[in-house]
mmCIF file of C-alpha atoms and ligand atoms in Angstrom:
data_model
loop_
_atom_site.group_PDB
_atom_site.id
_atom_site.type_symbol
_atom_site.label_atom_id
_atom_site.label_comp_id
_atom_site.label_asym_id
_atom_site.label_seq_id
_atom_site.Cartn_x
_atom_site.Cartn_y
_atom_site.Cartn_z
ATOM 1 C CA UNK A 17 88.218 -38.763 -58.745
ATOM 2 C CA UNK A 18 90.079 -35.862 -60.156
ATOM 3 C CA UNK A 19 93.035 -37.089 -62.516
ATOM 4 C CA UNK A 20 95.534 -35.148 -60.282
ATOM 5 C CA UNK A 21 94.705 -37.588 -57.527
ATOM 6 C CA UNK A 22 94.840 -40.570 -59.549
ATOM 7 C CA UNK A 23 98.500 -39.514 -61.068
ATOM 8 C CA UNK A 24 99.626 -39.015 -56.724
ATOM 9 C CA UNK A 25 97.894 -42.376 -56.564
ATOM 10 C CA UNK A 26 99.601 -44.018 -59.657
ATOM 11 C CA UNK A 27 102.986 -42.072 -58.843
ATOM 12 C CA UNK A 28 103.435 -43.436 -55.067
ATOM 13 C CA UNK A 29 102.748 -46.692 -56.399
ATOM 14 C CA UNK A 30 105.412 -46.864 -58.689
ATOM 15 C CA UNK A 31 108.026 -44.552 -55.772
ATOM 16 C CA UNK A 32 107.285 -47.622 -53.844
ATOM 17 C CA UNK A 33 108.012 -50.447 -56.156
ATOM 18 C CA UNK A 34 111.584 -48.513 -57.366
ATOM 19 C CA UNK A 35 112.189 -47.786 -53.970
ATOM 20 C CA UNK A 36 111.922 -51.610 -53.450
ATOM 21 C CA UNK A 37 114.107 -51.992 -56.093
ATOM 22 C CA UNK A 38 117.027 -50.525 -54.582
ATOM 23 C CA UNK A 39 116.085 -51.496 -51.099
ATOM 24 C CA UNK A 40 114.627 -48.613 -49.299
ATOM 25 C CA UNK A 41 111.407 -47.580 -48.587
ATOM 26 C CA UNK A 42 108.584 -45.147 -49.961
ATOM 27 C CA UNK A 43 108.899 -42.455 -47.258
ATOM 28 C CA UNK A 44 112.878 -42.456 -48.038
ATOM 29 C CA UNK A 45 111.777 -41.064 -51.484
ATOM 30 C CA UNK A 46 110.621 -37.419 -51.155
ATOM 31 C CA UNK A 47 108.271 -35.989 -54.350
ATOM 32 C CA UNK A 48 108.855 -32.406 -55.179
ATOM 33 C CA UNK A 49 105.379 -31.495 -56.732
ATOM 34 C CA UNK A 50 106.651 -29.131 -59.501
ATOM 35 C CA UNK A 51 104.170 -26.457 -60.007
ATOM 36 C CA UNK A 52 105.947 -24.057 -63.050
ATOM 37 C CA UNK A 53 102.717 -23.130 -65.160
ATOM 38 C CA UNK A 54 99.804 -24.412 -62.660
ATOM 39 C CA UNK A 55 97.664 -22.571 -61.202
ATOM 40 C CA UNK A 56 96.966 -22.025 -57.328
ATOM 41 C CA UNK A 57 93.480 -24.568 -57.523
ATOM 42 C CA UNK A 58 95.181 -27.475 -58.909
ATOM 43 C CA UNK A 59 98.569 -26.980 -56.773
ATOM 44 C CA UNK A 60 96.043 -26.625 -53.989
ATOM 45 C CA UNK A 61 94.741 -30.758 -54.956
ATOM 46 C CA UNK A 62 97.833 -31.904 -54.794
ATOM 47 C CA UNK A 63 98.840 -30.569 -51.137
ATOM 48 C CA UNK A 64 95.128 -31.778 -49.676
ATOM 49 C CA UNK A 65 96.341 -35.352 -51.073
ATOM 50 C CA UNK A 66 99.457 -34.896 -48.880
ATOM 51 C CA UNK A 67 102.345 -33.762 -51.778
ATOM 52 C CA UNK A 68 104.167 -31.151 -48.869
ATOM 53 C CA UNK A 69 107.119 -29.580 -50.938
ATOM 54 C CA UNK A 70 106.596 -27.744 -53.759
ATOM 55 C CA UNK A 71 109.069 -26.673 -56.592
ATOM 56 C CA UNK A 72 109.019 -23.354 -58.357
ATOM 57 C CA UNK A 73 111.226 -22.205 -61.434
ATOM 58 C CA UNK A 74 110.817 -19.048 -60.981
ATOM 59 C CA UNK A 75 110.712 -16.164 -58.060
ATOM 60 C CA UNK A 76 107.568 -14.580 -58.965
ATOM 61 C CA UNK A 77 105.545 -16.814 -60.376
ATOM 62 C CA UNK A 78 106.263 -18.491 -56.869
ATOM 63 C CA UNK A 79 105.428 -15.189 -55.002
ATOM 64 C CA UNK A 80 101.477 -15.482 -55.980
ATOM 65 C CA UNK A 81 100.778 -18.699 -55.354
ATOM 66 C CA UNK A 82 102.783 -19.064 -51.813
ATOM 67 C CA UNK A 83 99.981 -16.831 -50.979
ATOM 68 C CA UNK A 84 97.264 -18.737 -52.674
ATOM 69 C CA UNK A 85 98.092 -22.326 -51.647
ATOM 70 C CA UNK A 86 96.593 -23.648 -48.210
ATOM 71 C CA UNK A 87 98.618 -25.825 -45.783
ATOM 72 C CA UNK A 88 101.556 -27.207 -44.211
ATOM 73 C CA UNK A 89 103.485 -27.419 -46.957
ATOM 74 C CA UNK A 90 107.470 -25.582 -47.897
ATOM 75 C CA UNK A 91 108.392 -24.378 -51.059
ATOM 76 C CA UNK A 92 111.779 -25.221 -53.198
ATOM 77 C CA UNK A 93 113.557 -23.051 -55.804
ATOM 78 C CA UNK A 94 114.786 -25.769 -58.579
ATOM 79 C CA UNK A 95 115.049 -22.867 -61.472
ATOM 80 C CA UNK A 96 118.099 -20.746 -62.781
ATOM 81 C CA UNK A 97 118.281 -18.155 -59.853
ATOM 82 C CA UNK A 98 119.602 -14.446 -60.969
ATOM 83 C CA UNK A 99 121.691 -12.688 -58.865
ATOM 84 C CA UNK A 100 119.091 -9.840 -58.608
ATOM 85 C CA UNK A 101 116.617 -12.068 -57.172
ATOM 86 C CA UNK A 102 118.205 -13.474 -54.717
ATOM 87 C CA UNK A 103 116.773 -11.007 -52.099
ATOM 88 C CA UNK A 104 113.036 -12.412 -52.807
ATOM 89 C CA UNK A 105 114.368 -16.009 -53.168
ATOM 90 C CA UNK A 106 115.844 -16.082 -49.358
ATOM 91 C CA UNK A 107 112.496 -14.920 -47.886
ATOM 92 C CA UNK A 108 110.232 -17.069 -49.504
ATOM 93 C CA UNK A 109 111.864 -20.449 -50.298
ATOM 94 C CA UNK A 110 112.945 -23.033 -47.642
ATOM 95 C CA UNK A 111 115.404 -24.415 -50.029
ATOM 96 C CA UNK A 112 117.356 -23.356 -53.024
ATOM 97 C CA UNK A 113 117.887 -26.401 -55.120
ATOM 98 C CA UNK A 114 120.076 -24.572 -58.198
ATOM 99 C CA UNK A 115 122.981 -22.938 -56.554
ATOM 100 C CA UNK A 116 126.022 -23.491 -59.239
ATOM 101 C CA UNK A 117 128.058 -20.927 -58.685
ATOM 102 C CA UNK A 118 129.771 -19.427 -55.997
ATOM 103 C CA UNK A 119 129.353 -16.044 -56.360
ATOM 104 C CA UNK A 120 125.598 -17.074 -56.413
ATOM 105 C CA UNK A 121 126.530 -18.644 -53.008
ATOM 106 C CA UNK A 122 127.989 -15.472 -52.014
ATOM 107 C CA UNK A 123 125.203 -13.582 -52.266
ATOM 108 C CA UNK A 124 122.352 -15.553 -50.828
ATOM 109 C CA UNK A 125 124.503 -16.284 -47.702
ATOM 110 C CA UNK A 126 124.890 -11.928 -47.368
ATOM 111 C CA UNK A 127 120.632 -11.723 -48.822
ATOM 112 C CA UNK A 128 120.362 -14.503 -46.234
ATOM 113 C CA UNK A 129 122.839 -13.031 -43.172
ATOM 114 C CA UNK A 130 120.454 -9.664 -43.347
ATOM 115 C CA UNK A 131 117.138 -12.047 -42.900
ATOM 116 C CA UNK A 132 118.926 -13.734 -40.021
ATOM 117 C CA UNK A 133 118.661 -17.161 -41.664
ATOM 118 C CA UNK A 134 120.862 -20.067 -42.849
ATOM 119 C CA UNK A 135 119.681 -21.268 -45.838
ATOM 120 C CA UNK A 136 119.426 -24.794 -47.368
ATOM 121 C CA UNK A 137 120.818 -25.263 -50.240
ATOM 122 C CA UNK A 138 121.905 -28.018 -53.222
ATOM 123 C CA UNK A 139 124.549 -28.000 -55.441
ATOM 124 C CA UNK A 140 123.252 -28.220 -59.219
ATOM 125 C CA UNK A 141 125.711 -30.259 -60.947
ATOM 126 C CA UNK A 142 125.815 -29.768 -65.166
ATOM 127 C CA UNK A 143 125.993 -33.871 -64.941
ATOM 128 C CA UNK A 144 125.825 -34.314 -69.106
ATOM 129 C CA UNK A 145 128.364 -31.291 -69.564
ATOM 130 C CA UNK A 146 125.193 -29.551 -71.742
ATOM 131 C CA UNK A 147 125.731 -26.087 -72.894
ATOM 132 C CA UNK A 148 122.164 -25.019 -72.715
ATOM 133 C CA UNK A 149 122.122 -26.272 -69.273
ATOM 134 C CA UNK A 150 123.434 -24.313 -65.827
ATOM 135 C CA UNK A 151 124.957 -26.163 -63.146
ATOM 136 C CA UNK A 152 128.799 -26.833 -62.100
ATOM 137 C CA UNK A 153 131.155 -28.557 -63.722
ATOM 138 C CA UNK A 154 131.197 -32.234 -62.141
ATOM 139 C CA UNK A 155 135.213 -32.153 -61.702
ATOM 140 C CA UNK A 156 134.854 -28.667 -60.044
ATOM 141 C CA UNK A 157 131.762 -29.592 -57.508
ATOM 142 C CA UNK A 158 134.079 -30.729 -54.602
ATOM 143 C CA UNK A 159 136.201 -27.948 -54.747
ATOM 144 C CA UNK A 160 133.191 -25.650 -55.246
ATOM 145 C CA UNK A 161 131.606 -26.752 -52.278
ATOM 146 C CA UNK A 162 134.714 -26.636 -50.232
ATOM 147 C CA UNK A 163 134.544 -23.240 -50.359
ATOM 148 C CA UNK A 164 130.959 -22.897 -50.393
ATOM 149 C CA UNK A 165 131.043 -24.520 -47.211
ATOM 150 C CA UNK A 166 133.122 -21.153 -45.671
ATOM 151 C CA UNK A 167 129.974 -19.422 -45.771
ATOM 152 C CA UNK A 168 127.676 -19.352 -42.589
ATOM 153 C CA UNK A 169 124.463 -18.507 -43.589
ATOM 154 C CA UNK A 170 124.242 -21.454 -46.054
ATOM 155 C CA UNK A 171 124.491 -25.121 -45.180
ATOM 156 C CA UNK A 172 125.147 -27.458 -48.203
ATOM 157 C CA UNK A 173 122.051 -29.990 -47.660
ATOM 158 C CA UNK A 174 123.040 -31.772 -50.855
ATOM 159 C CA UNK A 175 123.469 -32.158 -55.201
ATOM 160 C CA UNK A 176 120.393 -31.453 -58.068
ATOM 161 C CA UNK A 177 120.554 -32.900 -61.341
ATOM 162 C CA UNK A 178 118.994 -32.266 -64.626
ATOM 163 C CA UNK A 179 120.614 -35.049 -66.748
ATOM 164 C CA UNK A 180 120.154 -34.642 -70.458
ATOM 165 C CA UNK A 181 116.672 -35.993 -72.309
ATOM 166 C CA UNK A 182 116.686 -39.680 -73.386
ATOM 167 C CA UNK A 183 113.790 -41.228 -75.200
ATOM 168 C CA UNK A 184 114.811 -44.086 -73.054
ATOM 169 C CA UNK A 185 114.891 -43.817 -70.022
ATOM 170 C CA UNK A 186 117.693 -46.468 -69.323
ATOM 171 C CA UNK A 187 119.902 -44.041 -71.186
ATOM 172 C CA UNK A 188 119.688 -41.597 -68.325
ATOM 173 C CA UNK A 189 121.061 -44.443 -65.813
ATOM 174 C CA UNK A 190 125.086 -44.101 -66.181
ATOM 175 C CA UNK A 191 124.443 -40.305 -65.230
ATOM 176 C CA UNK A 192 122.296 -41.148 -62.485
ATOM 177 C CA UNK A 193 124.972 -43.725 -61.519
ATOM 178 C CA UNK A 194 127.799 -40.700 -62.146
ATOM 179 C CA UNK A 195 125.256 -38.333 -59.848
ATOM 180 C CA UNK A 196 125.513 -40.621 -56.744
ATOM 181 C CA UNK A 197 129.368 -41.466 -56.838
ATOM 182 C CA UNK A 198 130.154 -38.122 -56.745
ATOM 183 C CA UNK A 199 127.220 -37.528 -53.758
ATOM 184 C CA UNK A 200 129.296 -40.680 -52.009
ATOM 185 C CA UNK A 201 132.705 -39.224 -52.097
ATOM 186 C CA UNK A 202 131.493 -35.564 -50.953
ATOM 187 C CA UNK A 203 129.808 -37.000 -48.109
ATOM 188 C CA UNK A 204 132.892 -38.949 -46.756
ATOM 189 C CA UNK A 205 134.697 -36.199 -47.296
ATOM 190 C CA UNK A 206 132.898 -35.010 -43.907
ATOM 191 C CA UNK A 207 133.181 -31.477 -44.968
ATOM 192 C CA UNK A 208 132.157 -28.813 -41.572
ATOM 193 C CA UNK A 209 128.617 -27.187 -42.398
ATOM 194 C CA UNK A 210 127.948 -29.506 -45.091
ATOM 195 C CA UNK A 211 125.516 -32.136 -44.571
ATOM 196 C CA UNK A 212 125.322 -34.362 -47.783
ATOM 197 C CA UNK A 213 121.682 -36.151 -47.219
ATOM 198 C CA UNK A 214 119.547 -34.789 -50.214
ATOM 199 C CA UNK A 215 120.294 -36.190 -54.110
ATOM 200 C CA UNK A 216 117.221 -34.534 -56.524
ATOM 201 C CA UNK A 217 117.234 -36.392 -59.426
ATOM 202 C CA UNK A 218 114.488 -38.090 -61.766
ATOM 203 C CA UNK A 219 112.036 -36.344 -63.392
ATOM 204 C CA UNK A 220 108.700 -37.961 -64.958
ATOM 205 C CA UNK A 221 110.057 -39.548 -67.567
ATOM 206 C CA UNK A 222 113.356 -41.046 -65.695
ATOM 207 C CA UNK A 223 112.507 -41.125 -61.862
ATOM 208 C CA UNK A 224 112.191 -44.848 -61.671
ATOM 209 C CA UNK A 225 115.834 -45.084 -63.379
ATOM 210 C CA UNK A 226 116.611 -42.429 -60.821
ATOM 211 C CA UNK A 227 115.565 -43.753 -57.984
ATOM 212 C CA UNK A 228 116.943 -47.436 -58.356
ATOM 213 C CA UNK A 229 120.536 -45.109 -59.040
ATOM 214 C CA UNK A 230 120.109 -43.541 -55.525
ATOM 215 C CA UNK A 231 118.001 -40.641 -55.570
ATOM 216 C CA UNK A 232 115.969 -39.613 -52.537
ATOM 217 C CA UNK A 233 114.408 -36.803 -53.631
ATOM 218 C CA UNK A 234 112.550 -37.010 -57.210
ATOM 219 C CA UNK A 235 110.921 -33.592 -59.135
ATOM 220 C CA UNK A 236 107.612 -34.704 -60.694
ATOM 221 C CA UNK A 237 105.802 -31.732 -62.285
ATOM 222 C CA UNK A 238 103.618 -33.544 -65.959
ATOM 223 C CA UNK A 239 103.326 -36.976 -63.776
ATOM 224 C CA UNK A 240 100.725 -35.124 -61.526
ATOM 225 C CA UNK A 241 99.360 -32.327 -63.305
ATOM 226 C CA UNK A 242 99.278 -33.463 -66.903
ATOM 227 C CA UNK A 243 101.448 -31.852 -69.660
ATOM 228 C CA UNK A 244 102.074 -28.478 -69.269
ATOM 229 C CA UNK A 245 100.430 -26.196 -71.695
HETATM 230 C C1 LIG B 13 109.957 -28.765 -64.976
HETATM 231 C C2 LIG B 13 110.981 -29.328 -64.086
HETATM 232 C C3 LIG B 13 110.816 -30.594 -63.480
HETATM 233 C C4 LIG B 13 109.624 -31.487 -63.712
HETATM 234 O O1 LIG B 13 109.550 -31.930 -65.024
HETATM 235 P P1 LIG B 13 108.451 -33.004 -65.477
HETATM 236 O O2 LIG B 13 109.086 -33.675 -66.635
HETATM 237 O O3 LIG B 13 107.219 -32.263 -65.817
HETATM 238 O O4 LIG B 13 108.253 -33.947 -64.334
HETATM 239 C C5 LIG B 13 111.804 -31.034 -62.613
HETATM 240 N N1 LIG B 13 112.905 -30.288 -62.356
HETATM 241 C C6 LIG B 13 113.099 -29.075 -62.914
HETATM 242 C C7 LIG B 13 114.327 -28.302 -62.576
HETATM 243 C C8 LIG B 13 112.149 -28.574 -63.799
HETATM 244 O O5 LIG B 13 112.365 -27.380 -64.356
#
């Protein structure tokens, strides 16, 4: 068997068991198969064992291998997005998961308004307040997306992550824990045009952590396709 499909193998097995953990179920969990650096043959392993979403860093390394890769699957935008390429982002992505700004917002709601779309989005939140990081200032997410929620061509599906790097993964926990209050009070805040249902967080080396903390949506990229060279 090809080591990609033994990691998909080896990774659902341990989705399920953390899934357990915190009382849900492995189809509550959805993988993002991260594909930054792989090429179209190896993406295309992954979606024949049945990985549908895909998550690219950047616009156009994306653009080649949308065209390359076979199959029912959809294609996220989890990288920095610049304001300049937006346009290409709105076509090609069915969700942008690193919106932390709103005059980001702004402008794929107007990119988005001239494709006649309403794009999903989530809410990158700068949860360890790291400088080299992007995302929004945990105090100011509510407010932000308040006002993000104005717009009409975007709908608010939800809040990304990138928590800082711990050697141990139990580190990462209180942020995880932080990551999911603040998902809980936005989405009893019942905000119009915002439907808080998606929180990405975990990675390879903390998804289990994640998971048991709440996520349902994890962003595997090493854990199926080997370290990235
Ligand atoms: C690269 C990347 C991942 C996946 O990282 P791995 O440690 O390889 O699983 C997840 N999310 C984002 C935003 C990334 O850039």
């Amino acid at each position: 068997m090809e080591s990609i499909e033994k990691n998909i193998e080896d990774l659902r097995l341990r989705v399920k068991e953390a899934a357990e953990k915190s009382g849900r179920r492995e189809e509550d969990i959805k993988i993002v198969a991260v594909t930054k650096t792989v090429p179209p043959e190896k993406i295309q392993i992954a979606v024949d064992k049945g990985l549908r979403i895909l998550g690219e860093n950047r616009v156009q390394e994306a653009q080649g291998k949308i065209e390359a890769v076979k199959g029912d699957v959809t294609w996220h935008m989890i990288g920095h997005l610049q304001k300049n390429k937006v346009k290409y982002a709105v076509k090609i992505f069915s969700m942008i998961q690193s919106v932390d700004s709103y005059e980001l917002a702004a402008e794929i709601d107007k990119r988005a308004a001239m494709l006649g779309k309403v794009m999903d989005v989530l809410v990158q939140v700068n949860i360890g307040k790291e400088e080299t990081k992007f995302g929004a200032e945990y105090e100011e997410t509510p407010e932000l997306i308040k006002k993000i929620s104005e717009l009409e061509h975007i709908r608010v599906r939800g809040l990304m992550a990138i928590p800082p790097f711990k050697e141990n993964p139990e580190d990462v926990r209180p942020f995880f824990k932080k990551m999911r209050e603040l998902f809980m009070e936005l989405k009893n805040l019942n905000l119009q045009n915002v439907e808080m249902e998606i929180l990405s967080m975990g990675m390879t080396h903390d998804f289990h952590v994640a998971i048991e903390e709440g996520a349902n949506m994890i962003r595997i990229g090493s854990g199926i396709f080997g370290p990235r060279i």
